[in-house]
Short mmCIF file of C-alpha atoms and ligand atoms in Angstrom, two decimals:
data_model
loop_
_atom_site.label_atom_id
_atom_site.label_comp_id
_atom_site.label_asym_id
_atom_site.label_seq_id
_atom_site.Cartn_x
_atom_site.Cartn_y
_atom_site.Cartn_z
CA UNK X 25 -18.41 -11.25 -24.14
CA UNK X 26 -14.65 -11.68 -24.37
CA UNK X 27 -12.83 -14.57 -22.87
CA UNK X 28 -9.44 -14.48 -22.15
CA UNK X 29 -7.59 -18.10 -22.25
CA UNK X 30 -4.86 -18.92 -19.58
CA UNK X 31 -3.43 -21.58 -21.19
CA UNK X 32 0.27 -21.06 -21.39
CA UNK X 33 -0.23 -19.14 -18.11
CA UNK X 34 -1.57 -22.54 -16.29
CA UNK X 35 1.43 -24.47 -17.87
CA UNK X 36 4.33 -21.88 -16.42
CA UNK X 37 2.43 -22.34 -13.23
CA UNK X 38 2.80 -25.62 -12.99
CA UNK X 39 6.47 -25.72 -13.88
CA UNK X 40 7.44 -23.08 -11.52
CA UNK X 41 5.53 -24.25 -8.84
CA UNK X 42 7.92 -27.28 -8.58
CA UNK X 43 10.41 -25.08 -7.19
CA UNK X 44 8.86 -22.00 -6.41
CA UNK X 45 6.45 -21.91 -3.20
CA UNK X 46 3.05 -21.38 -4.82
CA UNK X 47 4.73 -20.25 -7.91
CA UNK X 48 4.21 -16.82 -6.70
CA UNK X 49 6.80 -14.31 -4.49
CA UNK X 50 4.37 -13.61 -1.63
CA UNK X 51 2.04 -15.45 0.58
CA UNK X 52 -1.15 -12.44 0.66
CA UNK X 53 -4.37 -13.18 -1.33
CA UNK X 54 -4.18 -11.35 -4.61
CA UNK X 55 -6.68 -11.49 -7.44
CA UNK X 56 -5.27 -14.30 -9.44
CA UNK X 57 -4.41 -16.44 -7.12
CA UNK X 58 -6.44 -19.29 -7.92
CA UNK X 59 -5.43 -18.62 -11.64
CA UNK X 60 -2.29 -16.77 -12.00
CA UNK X 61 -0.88 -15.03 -14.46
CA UNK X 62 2.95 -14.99 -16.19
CA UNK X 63 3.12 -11.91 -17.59
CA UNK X 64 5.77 -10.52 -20.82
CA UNK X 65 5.50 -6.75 -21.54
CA UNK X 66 3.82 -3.56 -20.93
CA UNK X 67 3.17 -0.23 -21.81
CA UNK X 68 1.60 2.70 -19.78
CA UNK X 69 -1.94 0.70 -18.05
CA UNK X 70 -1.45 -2.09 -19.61
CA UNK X 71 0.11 -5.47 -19.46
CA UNK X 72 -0.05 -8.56 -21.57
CA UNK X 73 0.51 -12.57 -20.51
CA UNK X 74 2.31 -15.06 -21.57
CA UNK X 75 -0.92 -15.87 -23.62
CA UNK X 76 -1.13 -12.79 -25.45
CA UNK X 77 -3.62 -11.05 -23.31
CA UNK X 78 -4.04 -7.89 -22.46
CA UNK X 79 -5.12 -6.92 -18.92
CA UNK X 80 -5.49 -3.31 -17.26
CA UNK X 81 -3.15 -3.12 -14.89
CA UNK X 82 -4.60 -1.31 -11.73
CA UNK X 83 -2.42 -3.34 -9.30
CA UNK X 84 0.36 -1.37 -9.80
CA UNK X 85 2.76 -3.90 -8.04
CA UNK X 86 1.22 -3.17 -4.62
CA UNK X 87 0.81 0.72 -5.61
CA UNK X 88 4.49 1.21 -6.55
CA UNK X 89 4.04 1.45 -10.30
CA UNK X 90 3.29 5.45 -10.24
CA UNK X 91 3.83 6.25 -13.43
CA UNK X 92 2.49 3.91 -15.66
CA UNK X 93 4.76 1.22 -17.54
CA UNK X 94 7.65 1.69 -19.54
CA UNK X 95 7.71 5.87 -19.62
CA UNK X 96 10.57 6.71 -22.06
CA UNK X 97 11.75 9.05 -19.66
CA UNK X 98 12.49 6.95 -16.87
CA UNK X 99 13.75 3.98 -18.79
CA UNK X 100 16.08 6.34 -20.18
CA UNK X 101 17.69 7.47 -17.15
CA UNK X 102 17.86 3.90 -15.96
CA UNK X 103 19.94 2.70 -18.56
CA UNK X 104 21.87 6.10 -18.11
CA UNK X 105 23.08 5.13 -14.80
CA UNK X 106 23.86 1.53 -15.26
CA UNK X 107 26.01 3.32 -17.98
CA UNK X 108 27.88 5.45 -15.09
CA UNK X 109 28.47 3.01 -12.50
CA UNK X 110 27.24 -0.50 -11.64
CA UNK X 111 28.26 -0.30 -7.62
CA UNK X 112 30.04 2.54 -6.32
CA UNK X 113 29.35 3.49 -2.23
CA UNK X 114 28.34 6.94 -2.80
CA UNK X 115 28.04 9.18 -5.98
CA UNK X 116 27.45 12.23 -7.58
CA UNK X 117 23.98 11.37 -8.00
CA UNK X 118 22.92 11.36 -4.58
CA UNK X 119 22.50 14.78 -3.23
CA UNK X 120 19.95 15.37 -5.99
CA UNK X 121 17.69 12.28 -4.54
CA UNK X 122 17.90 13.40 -0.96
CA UNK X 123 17.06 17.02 -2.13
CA UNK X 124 14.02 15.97 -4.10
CA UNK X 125 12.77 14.05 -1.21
CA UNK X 126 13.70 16.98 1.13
CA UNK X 127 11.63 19.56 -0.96
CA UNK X 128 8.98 17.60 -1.30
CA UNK X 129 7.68 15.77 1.68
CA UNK X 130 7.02 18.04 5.10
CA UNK X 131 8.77 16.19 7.45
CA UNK X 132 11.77 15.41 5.59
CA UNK X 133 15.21 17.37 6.79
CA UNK X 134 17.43 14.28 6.73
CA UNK X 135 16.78 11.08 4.85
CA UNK X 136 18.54 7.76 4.71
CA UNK X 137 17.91 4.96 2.06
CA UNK X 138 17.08 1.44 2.46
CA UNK X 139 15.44 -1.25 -0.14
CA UNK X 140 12.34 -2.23 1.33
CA UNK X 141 9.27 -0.59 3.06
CA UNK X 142 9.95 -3.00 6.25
CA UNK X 143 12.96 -2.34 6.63
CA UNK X 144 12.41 1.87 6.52
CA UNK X 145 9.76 0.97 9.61
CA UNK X 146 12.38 -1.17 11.37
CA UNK X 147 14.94 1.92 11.01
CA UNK X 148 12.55 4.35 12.18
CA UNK X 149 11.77 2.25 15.44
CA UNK X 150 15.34 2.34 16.12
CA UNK X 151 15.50 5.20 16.04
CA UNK X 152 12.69 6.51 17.68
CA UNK X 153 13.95 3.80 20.46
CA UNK X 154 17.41 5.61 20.65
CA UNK X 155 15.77 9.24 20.70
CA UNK X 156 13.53 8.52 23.70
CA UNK X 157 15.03 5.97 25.78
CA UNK X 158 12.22 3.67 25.69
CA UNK X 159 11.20 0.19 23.72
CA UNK X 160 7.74 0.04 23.03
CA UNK X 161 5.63 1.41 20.27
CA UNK X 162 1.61 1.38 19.49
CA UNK X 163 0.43 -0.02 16.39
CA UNK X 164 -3.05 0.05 15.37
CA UNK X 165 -5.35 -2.57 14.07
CA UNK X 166 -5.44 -2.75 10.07
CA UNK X 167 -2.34 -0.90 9.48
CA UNK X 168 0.36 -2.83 7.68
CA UNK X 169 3.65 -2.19 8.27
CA UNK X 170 5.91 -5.06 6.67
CA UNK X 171 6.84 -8.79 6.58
CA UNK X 172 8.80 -8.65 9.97
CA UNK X 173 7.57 -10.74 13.36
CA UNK X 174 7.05 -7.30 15.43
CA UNK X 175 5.42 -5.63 12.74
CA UNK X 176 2.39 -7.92 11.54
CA UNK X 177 -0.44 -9.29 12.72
CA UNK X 178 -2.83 -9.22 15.98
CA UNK X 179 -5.86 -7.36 17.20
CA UNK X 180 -6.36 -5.11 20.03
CA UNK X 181 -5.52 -6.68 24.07
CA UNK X 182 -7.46 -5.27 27.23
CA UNK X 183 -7.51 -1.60 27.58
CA UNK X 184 -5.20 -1.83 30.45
CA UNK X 185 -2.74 -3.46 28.72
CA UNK X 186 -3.05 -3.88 24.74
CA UNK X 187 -0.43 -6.23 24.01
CA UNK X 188 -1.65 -7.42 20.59
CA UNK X 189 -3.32 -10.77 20.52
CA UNK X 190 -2.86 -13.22 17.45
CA UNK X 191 -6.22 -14.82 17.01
CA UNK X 192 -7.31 -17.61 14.47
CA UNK X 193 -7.83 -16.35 10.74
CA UNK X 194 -5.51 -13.44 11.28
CA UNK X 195 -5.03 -12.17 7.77
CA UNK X 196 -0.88 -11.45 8.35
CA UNK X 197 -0.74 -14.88 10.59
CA UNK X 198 2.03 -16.68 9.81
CA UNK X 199 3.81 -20.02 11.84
CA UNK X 200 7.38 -19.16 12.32
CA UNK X 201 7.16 -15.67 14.28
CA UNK X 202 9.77 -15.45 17.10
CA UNK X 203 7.54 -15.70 20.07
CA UNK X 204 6.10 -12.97 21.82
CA UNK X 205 8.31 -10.21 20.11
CA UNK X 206 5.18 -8.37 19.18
CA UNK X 207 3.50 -8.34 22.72
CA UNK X 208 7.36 -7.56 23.93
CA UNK X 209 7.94 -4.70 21.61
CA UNK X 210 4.01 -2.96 21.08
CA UNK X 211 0.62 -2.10 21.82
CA UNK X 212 -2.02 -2.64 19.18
CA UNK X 213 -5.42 -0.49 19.75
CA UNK X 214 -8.38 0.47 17.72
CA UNK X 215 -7.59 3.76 15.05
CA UNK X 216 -9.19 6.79 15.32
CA UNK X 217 -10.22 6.23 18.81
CA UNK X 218 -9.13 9.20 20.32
CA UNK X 219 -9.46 8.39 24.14
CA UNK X 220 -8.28 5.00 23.76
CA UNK X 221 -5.28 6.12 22.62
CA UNK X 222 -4.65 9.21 25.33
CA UNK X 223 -5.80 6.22 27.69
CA UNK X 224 -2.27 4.03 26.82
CA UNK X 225 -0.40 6.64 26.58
CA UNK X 226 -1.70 8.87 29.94
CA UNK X 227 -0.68 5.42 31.79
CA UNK X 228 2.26 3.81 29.46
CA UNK X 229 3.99 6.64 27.89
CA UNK X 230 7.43 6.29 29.93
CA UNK X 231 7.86 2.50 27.63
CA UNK X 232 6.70 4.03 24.55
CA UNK X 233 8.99 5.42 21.46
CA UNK X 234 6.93 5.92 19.18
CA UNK X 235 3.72 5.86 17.67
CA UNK X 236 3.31 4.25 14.40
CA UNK X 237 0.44 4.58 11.52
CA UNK X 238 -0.91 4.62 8.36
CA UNK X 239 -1.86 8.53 8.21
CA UNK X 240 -4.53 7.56 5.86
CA UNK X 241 -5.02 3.56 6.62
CA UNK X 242 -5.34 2.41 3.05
CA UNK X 243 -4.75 -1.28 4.38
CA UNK X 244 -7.34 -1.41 6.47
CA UNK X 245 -9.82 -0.44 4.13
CA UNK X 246 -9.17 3.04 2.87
CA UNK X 247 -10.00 4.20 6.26
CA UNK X 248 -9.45 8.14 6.52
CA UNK X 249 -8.52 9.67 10.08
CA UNK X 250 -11.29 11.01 12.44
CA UNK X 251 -11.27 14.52 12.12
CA UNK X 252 -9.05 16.57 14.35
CA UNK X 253 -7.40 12.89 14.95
CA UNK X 254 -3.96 13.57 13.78
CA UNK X 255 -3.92 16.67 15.35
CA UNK X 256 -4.56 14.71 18.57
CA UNK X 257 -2.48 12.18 18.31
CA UNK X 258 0.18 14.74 17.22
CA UNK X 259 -0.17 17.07 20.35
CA UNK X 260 -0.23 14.01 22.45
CA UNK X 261 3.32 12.98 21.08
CA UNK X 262 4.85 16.19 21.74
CA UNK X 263 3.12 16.53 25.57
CA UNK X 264 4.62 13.08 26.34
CA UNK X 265 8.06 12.81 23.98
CA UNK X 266 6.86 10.30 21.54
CA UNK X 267 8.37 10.21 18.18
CA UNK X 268 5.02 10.09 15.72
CA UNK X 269 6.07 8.20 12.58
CA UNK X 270 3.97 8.12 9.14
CA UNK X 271 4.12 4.90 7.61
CA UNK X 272 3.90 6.68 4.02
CA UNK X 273 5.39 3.86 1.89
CA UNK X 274 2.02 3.83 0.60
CA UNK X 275 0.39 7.15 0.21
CA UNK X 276 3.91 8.90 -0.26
CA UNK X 277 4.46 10.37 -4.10
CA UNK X 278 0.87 8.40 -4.57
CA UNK X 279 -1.57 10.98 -3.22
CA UNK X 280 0.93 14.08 -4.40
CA UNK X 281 4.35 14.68 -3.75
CA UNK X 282 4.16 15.84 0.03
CA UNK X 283 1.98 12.73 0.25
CA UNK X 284 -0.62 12.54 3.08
CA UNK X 285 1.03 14.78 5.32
CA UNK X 286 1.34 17.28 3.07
CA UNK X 287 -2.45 16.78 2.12
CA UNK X 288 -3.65 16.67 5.88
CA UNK X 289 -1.59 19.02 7.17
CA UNK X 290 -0.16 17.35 10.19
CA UNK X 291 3.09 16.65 10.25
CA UNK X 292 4.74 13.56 11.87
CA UNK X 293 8.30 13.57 13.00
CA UNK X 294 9.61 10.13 11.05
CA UNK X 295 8.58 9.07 7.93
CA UNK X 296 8.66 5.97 5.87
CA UNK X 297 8.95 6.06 2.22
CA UNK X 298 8.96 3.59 -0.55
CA UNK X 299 6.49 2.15 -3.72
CA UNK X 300 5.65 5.06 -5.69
CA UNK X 301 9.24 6.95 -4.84
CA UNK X 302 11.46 4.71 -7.40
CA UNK X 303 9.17 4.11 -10.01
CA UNK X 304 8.12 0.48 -9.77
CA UNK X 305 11.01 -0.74 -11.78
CA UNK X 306 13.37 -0.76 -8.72
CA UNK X 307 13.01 -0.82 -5.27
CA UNK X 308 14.17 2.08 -2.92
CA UNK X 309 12.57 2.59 0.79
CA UNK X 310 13.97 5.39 2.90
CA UNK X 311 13.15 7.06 6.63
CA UNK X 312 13.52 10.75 6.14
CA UNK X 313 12.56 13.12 9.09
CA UNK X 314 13.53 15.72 12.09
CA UNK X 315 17.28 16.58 11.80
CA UNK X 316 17.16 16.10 16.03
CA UNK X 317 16.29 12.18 15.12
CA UNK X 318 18.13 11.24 12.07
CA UNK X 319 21.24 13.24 13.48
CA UNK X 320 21.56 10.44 15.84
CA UNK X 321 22.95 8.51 13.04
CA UNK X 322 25.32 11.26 12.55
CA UNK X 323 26.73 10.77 15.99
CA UNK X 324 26.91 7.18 15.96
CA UNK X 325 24.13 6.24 18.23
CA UNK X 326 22.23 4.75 15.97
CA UNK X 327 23.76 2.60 13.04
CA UNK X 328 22.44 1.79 10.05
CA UNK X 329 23.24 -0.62 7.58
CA UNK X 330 22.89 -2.12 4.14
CA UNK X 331 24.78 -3.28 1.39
CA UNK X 332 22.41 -1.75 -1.65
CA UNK X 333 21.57 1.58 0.72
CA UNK X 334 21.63 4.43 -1.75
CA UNK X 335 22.67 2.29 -4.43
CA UNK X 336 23.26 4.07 -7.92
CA UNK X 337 20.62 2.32 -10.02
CA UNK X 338 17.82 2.88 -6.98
CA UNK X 339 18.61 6.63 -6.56
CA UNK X 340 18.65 7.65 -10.56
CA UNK X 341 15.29 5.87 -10.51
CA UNK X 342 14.06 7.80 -7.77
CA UNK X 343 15.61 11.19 -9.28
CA UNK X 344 13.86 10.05 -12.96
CA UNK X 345 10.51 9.56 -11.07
CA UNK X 346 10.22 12.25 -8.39
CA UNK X 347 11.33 14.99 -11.12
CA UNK X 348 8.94 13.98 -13.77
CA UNK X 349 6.35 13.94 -11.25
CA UNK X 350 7.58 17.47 -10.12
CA UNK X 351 7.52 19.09 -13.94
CA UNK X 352 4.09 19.03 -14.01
CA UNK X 353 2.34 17.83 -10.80
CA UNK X 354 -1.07 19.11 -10.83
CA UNK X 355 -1.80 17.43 -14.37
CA UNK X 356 -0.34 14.72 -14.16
CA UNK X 357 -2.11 13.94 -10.14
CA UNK X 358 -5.21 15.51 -11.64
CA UNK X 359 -5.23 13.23 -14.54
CA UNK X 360 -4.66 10.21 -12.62
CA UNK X 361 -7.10 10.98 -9.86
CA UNK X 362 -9.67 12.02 -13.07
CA UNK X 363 -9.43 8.75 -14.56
CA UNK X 364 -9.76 6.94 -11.06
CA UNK X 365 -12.74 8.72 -10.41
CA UNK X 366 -14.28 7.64 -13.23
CA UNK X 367 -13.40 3.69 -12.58
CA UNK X 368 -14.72 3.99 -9.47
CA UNK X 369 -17.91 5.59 -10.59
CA UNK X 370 -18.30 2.57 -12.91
CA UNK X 371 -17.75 0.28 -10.33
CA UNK X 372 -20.32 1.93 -7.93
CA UNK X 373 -23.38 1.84 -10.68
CA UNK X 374 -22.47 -1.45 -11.71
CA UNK X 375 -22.47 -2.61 -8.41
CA UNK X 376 -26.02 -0.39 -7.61
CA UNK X 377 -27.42 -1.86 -11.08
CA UNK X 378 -26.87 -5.66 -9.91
CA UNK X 379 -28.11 -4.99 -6.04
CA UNK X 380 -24.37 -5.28 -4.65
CA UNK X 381 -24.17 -2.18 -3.31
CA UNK X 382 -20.62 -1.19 -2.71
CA UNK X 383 -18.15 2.04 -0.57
CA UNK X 384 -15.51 3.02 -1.90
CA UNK X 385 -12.87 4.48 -0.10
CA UNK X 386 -9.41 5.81 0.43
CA UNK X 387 -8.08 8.07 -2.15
CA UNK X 388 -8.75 8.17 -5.82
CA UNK X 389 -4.97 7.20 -6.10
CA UNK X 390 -5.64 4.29 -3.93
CA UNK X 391 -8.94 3.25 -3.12
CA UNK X 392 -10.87 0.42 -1.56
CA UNK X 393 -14.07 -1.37 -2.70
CA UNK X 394 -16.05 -3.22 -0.08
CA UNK X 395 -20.24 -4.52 0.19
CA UNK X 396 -22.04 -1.60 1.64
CA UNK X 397 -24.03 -3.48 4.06
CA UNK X 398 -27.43 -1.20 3.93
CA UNK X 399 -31.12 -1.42 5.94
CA UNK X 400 -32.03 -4.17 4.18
CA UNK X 401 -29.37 -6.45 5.02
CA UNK X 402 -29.72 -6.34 8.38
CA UNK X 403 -32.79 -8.68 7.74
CA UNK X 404 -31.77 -12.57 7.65
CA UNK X 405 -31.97 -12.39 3.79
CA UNK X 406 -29.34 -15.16 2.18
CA UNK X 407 -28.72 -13.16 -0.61
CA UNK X 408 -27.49 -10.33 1.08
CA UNK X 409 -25.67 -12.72 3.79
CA UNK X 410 -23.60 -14.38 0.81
CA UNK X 411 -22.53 -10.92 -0.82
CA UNK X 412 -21.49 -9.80 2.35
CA UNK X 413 -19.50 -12.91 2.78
CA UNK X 414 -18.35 -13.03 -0.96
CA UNK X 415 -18.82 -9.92 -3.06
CA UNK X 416 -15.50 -8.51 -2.70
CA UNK X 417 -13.71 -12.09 -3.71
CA UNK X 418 -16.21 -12.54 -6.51
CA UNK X 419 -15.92 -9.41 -7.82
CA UNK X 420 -12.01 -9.22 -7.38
CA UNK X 421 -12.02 -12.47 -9.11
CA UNK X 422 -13.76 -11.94 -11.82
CA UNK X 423 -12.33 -8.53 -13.01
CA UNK X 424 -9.09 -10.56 -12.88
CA UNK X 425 -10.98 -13.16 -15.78
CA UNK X 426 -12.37 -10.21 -17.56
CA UNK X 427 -8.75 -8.48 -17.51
CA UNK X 428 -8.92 -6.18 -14.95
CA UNK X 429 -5.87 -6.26 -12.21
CA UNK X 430 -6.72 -5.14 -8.65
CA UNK X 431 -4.26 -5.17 -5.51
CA UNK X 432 -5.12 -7.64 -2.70
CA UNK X 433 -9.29 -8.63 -4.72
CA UNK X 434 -10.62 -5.09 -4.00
CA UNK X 435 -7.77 -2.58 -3.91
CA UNK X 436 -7.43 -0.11 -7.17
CA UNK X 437 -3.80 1.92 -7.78
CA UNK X 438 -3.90 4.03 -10.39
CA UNK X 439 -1.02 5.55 -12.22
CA UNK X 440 -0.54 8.93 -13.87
CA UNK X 441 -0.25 7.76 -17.34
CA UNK X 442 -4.08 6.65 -17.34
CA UNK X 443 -6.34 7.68 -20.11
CA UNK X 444 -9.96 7.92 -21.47
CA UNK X 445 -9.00 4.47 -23.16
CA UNK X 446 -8.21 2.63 -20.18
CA UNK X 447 -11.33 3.78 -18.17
CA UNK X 448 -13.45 2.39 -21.20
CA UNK X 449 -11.67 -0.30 -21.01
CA UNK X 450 -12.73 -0.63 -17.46
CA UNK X 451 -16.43 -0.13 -18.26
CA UNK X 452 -16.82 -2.47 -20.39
CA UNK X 453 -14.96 -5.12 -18.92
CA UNK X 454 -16.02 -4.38 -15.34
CA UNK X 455 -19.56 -4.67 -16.66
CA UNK X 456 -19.03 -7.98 -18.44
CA UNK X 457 -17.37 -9.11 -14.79
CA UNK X 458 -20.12 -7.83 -12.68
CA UNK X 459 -22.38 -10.03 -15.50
CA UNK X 460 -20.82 -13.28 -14.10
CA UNK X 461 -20.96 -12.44 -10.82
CA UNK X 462 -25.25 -11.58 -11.04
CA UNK X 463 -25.10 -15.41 -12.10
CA UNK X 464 -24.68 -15.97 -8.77
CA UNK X 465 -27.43 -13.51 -7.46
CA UNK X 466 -29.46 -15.22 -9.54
CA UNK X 467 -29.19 -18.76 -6.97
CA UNK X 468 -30.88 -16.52 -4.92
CA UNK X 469 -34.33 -15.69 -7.20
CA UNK X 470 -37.53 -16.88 -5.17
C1 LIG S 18 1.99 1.04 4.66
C2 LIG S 18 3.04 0.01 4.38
N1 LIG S 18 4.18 0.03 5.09
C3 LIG S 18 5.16 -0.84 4.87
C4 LIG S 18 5.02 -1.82 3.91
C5 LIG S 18 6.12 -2.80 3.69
O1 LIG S 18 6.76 -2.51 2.50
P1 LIG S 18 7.59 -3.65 1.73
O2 LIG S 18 6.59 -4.63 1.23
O3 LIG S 18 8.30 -2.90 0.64
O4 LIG S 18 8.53 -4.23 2.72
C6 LIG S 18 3.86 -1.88 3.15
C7 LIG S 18 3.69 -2.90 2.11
O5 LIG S 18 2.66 -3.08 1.51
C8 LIG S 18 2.83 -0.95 3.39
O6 LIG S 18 1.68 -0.98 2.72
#
């Protein structure tokens, strides 16, 4: 069984750490936390540490690495444009990133870039805000929508009023959050409940601007809309003048180029964009959507600002990614979704073989792994107790030992330059993972 060493890893940690909070850039649980990793160079799926190892790299820096690392293609045009310009306002570049995004995503008549995911939600708010009039909007539980104090956190209040309410162990909890400015600014209810939802907005609809979600919630689990949901949700928007918004910084260019609203066939009248669009190598976020909405920037009503907005480096990357997606869609998708498939077969046997059963969920582009609670478990059995408790940070954990990189312990992004190599890869060392996590079934043995 191979065993990778962390050595110089655990040394770079410690030096960093000294001046870098955690020595890590965010605060959210992610695989190696407890033993992170300093990493030097990649290529396509895979990236090696400071060590010399070489892990699969399914964590896709939070799902934005779409096409694989280092593709000649798009380092190419990188280095092309910091050839042209370094920092100019506006360039000759840009009407060929707002058309790509405008032929490929439903929604999209008029877009406007930003850096970050968050801030593409923020803009979108304001300007759903301006549009109707009103202040509020309704979140839902388990969507994620960025690191900003009205965007994170809570569960759903009283039906008659769902402020959200922060409760201990919140997994977005943080100290520091202006008070209140979530219960001032939104609702939070359950997804996918239909009535609840017709409920808040048949007696709150004249303070609400918009309605905001995950079309497919792939933070809260991979969770997939109700059937005939969107469709709902989207005829209750236009009865009562709510802008609907599509958080798709996520599933857009992931799940195919019109992302999930191309895919589900509802179409929302914002949309937030970010990730996949720019490659990975970069970061670009943008709010594209109805001309009606996004001409209110147009007429001044709505401003919008940013130094690096549209900035030359961010838009060739997101020309070089969304047309090399576009030469070829269906095989490059197809292969990535192929490949997935096949991880996430692996994982499910393994799991079956070592009586851990596990769902997986989401899309094969994005996908979830969590313990299938089953019959059985509903009997006071302590095995069965402690997987449900554990098996997702165990098994997170130790494909991270064995080599294996996962999003957030259970979350897999894939990447269209996946091949049969990598999902062997992924066997064998899922199975040697799954291996050390058994030794902890075994505790359990009569
Ligand atoms: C659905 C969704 N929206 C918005 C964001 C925020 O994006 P960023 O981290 O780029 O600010 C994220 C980040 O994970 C996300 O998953």
């Amino acid at each position: 069984m191979q065993t990778l060493m962390f050595k110089k890893s655990s040394e770079e940690k410690k030096l960093l750490k000294s001046k870098l909070p955690l020595g890590t850039h965010y605060s959210f649980r992610i695989p190696w936390e407890a033993r992170q990793v300093y990493f030097t160079h990649a290529r396509k799926s895979r990236i090696w540490d400071v060590d010399g190892n070489e892990h699969l790299d399914l964590f896709g820096k939070f799902g934005a690495n779409i096409l694989g690392h280092n593709l000649p293609q798009y380092n190419e045009a990188l280095i092309d444009a910091l050839g042209q310009v370094s920092a100019a306002n506006l360039g000759v570049i840009d009407r060929t990133a707002v058309e790509l995004i405008c032929d490929c995503v439903p929604c999209a008549e008029m877009v406007r870039f930003s850096l970050s995911g968050t801030e593409a939600v923020l803009n979108a708010l304001r300007l759903a805000r301006a549009y109707t009039g009103r202040n509020k909007f309704v979140r839902f539980e388990g969507h994620y929508h960025g690191n900003a104090d009205n965007l994170m956190g809570g569960r759903a209040g009283p039906k008659a009023n769902p402020a959200p309410e922060e409760f201990e162990g919140d997994f977005y909890g943080t100290g520091g959050k202006a008070t209140d400015i979530a219960q001032h600014q939104s609702f939070l209810i359950p997804w996918n409940d239909i009535e609840r939802l017709q409920h808040l907005v048949e007696t709150k609809g004249h303070e609400i601007a918009a309605i905001l979600m995950e079309p497919i919630n792939i933070n809260g689990g991979g969770r997939h809309p109700a059937p005939g949901y969107l469709k709902a949700v989207r005829a209750l928007c236009d009865r009562h003048g709510i802008v609907l918004i599509f958080d798709e910084v996520i599933t857009g260019f992931r799940l195919g180029l019109g992302g999930a609203q191309d895919m589900l066939g509802v179409t929302p009248d914002l949309t937030t964009l970010g990730k996949a669009m720019s490659g990975g190598a970069v970061p670009v976020s943008a709010v594209a959507g109805r001309r009606k909405i996004m001409s209110l920037i147009e007429s001044r009503k709505v401003s919008h600002g940013g130094t690096f907005n549209g900035y030359q480096l961010g838009l060739a990357a997101v020309i070089a990614t969304l047309s090399y997606l576009r030469s070829n869609p269906q095989s490059l998708y197809g292969n990535m979704i192929d490949h997935m498939r096949l991880c996430q077969d692996h994982l499910r046997s393994e799991g079956q073989a070592y009586g851990i059963p596990l769902s997986i969920t989401g899309e094969p582009a994005c996908s979830v792994f969590s313990y299938a609670p089953t019959q059985a478990d509903e009997a006071p059995d302590p095995k069965a107790q402690f997987f449900r408790a554990n098996a997702v940070k165990l098994i997170g954990e130790a494909m991270a030992e064995k080599g294996v990189l996962l999003s957030n312990l259970n979350r897999l992004y894939g990447n269209v330059s996946l091949e049969s190599e990598d999902v062997d890869l992924f066997r064998e060392r899922t199975t040697q993972a799954f291996e050390k996590v058994a030794a902890f079934a075994a505790r359990f043995k009569a």
